[in-house]
PDB file of C-alpha atoms in Angstrom:
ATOM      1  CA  UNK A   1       0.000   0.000   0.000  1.00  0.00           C
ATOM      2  CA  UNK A   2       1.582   3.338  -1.143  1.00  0.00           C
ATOM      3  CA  UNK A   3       2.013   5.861   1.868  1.00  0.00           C
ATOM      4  CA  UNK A   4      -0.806   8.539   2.142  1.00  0.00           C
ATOM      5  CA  UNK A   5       0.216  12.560   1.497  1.00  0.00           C
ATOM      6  CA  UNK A   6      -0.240  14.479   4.585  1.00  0.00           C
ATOM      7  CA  UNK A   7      -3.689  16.554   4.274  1.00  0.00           C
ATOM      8  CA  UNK A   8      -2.120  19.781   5.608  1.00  0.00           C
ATOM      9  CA  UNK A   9      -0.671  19.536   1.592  1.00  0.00           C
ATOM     10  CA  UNK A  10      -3.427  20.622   0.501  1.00  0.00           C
ATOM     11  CA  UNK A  11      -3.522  24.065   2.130  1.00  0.00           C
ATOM     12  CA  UNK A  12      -0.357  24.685  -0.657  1.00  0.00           C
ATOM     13  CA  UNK A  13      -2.185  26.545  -3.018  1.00  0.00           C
ATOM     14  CA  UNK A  14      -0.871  27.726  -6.344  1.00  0.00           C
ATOM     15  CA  UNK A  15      -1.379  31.447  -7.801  1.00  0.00           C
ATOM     16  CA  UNK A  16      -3.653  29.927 -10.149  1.00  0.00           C
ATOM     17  CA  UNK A  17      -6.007  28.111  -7.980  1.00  0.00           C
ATOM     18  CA  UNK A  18      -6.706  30.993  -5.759  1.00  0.00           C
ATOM     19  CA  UNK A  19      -9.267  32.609  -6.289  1.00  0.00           C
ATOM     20  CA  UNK A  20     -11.570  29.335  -6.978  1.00  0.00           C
ATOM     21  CA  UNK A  21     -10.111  28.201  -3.585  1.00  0.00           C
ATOM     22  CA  UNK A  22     -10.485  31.144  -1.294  1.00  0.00           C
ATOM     23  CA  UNK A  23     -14.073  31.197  -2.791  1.00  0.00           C
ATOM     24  CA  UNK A  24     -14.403  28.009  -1.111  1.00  0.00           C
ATOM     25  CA  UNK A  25     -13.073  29.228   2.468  1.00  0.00           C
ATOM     26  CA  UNK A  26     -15.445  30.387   5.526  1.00  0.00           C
ATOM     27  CA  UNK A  27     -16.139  33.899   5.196  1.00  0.00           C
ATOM     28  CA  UNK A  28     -14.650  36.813   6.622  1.00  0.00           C
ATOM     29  CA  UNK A  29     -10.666  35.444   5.277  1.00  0.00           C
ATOM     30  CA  UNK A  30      -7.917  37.302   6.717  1.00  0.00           C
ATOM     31  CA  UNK A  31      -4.843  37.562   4.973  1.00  0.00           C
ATOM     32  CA  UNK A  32      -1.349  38.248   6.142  1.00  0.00           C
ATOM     33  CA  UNK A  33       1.842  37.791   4.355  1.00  0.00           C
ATOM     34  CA  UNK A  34       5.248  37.211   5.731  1.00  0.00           C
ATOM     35  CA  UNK A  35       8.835  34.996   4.932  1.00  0.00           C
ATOM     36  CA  UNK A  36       8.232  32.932   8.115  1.00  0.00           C
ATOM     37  CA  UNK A  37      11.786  31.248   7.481  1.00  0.00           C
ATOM     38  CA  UNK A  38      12.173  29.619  11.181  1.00  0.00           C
ATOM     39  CA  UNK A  39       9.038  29.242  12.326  1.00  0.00           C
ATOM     40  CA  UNK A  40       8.975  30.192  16.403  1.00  0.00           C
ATOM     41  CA  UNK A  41       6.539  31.254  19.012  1.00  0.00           C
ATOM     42  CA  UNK A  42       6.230  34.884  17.211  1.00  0.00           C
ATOM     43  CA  UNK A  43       5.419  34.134  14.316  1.00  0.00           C
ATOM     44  CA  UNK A  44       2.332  30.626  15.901  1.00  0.00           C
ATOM     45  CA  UNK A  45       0.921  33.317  18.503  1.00  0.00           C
ATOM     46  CA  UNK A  46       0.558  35.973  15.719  1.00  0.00           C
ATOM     47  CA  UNK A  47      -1.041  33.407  12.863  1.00  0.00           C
ATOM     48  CA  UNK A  48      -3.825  32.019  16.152  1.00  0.00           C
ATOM     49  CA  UNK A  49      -4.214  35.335  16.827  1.00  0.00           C
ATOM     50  CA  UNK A  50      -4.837  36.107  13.023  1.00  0.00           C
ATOM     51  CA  UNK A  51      -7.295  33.542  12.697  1.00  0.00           C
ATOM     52  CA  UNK A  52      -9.471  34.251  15.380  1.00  0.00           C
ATOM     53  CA  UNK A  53     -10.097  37.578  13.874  1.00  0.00           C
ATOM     54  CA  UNK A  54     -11.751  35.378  10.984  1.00  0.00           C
ATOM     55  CA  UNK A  55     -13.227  32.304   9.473  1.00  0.00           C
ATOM     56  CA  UNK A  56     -10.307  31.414   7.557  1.00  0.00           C
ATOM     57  CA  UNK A  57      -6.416  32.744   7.094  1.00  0.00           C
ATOM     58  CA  UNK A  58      -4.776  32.979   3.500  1.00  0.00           C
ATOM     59  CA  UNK A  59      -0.760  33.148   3.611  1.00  0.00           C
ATOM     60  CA  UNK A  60       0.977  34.818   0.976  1.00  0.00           C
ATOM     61  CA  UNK A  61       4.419  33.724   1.510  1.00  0.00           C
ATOM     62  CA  UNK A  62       7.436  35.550   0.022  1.00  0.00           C
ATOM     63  CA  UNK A  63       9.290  32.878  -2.324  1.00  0.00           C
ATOM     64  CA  UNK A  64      12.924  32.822  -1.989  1.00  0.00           C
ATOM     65  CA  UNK A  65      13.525  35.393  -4.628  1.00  0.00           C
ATOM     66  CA  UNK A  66      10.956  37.409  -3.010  1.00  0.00           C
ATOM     67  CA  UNK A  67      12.205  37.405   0.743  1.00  0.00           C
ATOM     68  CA  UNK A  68      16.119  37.876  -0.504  1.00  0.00           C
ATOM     69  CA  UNK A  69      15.431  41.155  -1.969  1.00  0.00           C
ATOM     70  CA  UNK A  70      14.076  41.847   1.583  1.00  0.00           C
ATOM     71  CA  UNK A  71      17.475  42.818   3.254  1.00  0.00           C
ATOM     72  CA  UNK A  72      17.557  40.109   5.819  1.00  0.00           C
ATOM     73  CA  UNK A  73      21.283  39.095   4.544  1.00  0.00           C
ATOM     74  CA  UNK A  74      22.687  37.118   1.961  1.00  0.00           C
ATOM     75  CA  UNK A  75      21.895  33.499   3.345  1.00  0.00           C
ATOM     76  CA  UNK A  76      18.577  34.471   4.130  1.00  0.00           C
ATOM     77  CA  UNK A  77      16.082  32.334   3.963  1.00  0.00           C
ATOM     78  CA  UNK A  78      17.255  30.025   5.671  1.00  0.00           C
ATOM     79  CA  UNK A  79      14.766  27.439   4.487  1.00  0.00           C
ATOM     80  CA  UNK A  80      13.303  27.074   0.949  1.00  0.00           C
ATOM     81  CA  UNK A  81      10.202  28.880   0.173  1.00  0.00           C
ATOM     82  CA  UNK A  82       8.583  24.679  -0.339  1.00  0.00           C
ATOM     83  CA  UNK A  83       9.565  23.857   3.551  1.00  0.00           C
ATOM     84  CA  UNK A  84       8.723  27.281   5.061  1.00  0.00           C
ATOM     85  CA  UNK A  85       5.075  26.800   3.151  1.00  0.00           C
ATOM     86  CA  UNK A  86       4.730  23.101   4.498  1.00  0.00           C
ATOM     87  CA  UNK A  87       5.438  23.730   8.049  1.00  0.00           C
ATOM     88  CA  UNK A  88       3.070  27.251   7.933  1.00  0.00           C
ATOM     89  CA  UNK A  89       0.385  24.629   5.761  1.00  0.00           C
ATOM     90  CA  UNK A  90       0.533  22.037   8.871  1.00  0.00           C
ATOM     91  CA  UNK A  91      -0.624  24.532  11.548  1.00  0.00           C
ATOM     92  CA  UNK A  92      -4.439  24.418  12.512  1.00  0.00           C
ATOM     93  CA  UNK A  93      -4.636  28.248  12.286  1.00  0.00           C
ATOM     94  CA  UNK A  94      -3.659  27.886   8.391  1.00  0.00           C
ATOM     95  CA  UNK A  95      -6.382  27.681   5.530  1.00  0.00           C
ATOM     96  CA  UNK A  96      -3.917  27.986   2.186  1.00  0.00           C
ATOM     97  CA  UNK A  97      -0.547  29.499   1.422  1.00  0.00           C
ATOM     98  CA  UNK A  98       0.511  30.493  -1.634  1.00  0.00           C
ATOM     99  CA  UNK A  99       3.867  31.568  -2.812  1.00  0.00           C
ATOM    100  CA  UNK A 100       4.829  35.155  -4.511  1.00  0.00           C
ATOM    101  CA  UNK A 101       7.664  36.436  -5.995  1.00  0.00           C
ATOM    102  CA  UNK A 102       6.847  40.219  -5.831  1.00  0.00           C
ATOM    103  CA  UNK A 103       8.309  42.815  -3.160  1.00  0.00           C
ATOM    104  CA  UNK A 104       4.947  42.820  -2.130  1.00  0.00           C
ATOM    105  CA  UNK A 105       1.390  40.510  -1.892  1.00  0.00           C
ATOM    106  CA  UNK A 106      -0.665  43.319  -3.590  1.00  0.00           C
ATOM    107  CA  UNK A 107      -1.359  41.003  -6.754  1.00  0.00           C
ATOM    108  CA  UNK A 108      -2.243  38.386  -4.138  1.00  0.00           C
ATOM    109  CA  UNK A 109      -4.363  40.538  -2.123  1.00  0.00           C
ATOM    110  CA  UNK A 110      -6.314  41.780  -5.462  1.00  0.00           C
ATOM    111  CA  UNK A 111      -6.996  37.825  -6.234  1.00  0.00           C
ATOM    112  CA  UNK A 112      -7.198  37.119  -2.343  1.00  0.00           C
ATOM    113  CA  UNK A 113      -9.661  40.381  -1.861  1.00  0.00           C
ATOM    114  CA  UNK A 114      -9.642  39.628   1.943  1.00  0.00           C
ATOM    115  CA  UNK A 115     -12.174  41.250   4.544  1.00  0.00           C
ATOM    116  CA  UNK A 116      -8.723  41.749   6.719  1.00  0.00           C
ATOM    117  CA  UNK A 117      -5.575  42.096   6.276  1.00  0.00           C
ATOM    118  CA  UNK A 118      -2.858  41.427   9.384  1.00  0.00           C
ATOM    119  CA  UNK A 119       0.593  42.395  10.083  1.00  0.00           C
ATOM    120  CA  UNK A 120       2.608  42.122  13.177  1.00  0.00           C
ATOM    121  CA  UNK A 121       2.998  45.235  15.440  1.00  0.00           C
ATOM    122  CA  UNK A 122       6.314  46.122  13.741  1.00  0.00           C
ATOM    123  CA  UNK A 123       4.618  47.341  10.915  1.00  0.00           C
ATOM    124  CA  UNK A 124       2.408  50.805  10.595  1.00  0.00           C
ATOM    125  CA  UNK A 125      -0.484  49.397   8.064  1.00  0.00           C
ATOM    126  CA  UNK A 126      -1.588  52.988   7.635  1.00  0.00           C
ATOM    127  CA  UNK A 127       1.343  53.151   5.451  1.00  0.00           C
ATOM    128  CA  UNK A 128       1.523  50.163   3.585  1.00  0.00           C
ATOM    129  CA  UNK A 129      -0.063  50.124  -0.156  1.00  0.00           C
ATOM    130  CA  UNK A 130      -2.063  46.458   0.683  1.00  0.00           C
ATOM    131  CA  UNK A 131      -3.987  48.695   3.241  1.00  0.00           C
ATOM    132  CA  UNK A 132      -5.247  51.279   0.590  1.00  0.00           C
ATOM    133  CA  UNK A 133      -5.867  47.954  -1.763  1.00  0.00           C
ATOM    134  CA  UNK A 134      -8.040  46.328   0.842  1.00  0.00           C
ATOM    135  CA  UNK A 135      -9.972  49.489   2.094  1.00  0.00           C
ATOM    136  CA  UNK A 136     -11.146  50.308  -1.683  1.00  0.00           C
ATOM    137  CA  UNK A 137     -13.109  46.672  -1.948  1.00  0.00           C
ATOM    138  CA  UNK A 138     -14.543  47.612   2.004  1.00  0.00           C
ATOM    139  CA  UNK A 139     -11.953  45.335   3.603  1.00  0.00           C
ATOM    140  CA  UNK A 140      -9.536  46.906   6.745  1.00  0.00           C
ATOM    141  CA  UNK A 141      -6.609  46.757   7.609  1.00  0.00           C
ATOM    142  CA  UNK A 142      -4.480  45.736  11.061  1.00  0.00           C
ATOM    143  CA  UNK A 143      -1.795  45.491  13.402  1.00  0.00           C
ATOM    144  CA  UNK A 144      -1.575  43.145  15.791  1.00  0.00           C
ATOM    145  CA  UNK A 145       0.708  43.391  18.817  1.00  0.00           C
ATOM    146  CA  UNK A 146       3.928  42.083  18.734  1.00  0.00           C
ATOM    147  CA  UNK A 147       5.352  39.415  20.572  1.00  0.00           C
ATOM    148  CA  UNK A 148       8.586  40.662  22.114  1.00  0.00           C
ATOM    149  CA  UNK A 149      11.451  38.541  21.957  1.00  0.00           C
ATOM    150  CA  UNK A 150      11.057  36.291  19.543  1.00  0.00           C
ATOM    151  CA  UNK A 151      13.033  36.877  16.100  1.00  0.00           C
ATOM    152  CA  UNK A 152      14.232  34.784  13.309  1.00  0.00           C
ATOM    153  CA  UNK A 153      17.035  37.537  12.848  1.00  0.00           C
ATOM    154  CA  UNK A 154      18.352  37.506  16.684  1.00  0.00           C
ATOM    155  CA  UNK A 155      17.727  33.340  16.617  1.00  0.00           C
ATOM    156  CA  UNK A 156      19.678  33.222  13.472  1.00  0.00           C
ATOM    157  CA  UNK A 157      22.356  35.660  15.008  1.00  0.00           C
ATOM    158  CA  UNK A 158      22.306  34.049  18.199  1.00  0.00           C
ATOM    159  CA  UNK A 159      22.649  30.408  16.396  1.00  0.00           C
ATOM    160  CA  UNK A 160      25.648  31.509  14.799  1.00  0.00           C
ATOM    161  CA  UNK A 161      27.546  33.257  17.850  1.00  0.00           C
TER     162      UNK A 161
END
């Protein structure tokens, strides 16, 4: 008997599924976006947290072209844009991620066309362009608190000292 795939595979959703998928998802879908290369306590509180705010949660994850042109560093990510997207895809609070290559989820978030749209606390979302997408379809826009001390930077940093 051949092994069985995971289900939590099926949350990986590509750019040209999208729309028919998140059609399919409990209504109000949140959407946040992120690189989410070592997955810690940070980054699980803030994606529960994220959830709870709706029926569902859409991930645009930044592929690895994407999240190098980030500034994190040169050997950042640290883990392939396929692992980062499994291990976000096996967590409860997940519904789909989905992979983009831009500097920013905008072309997601037109396909996406959440009710919400979440970043962490480190981010002013009165300044970001997603916000001004999601507000002209009725949608908002917000931060949620951030979890101090937990950082893939200072991990990585502190793995290497």
């Amino acid at each position: 008997m051949p092994p069985t795939m995971p289900s939590f595979l099926d949350k990986l959703c590509p750019r040209a599924d999208l729309a028919r998928r998140v059609a399919a998802l409990p209504r109000p879908v949140v959407f946040t976006n992120g690189v989410f290369d070592i997955l810690h306590r940070g980054h699980v509180s803030y994606l529960a947290e994220a959830r709870a705010l709706g029926g569902s949660l859409v991930i645009g994850l930044n592929s690895d072209l994407s999240a190098r042109g980030l500034g994190k560093g040169p050997e950042r990510p640290i883990n392939r844009a396929a692992d980062r997207a499994c291990v976000l895809a096996a967590l409860e609070s997940v519904s789909l991620v989905t992979l983009f290559d831009e500097h920013t989820p905008v072309e997601l978030l037109k396909l996406v066309r959440p009710a919400l749209y979440v970043k962490g606390g480190d981010y002013d979302v009165e300044t970001l362009e997603e916000t001004r997408w999601v507000r002209s379809w009725g949608g908002d826009a917000r931060a949620l608190p951030f979890v101090d001390g937990y950082s893939t930077s200072a991990l990585v940093a502190r793995i290497r000292g």
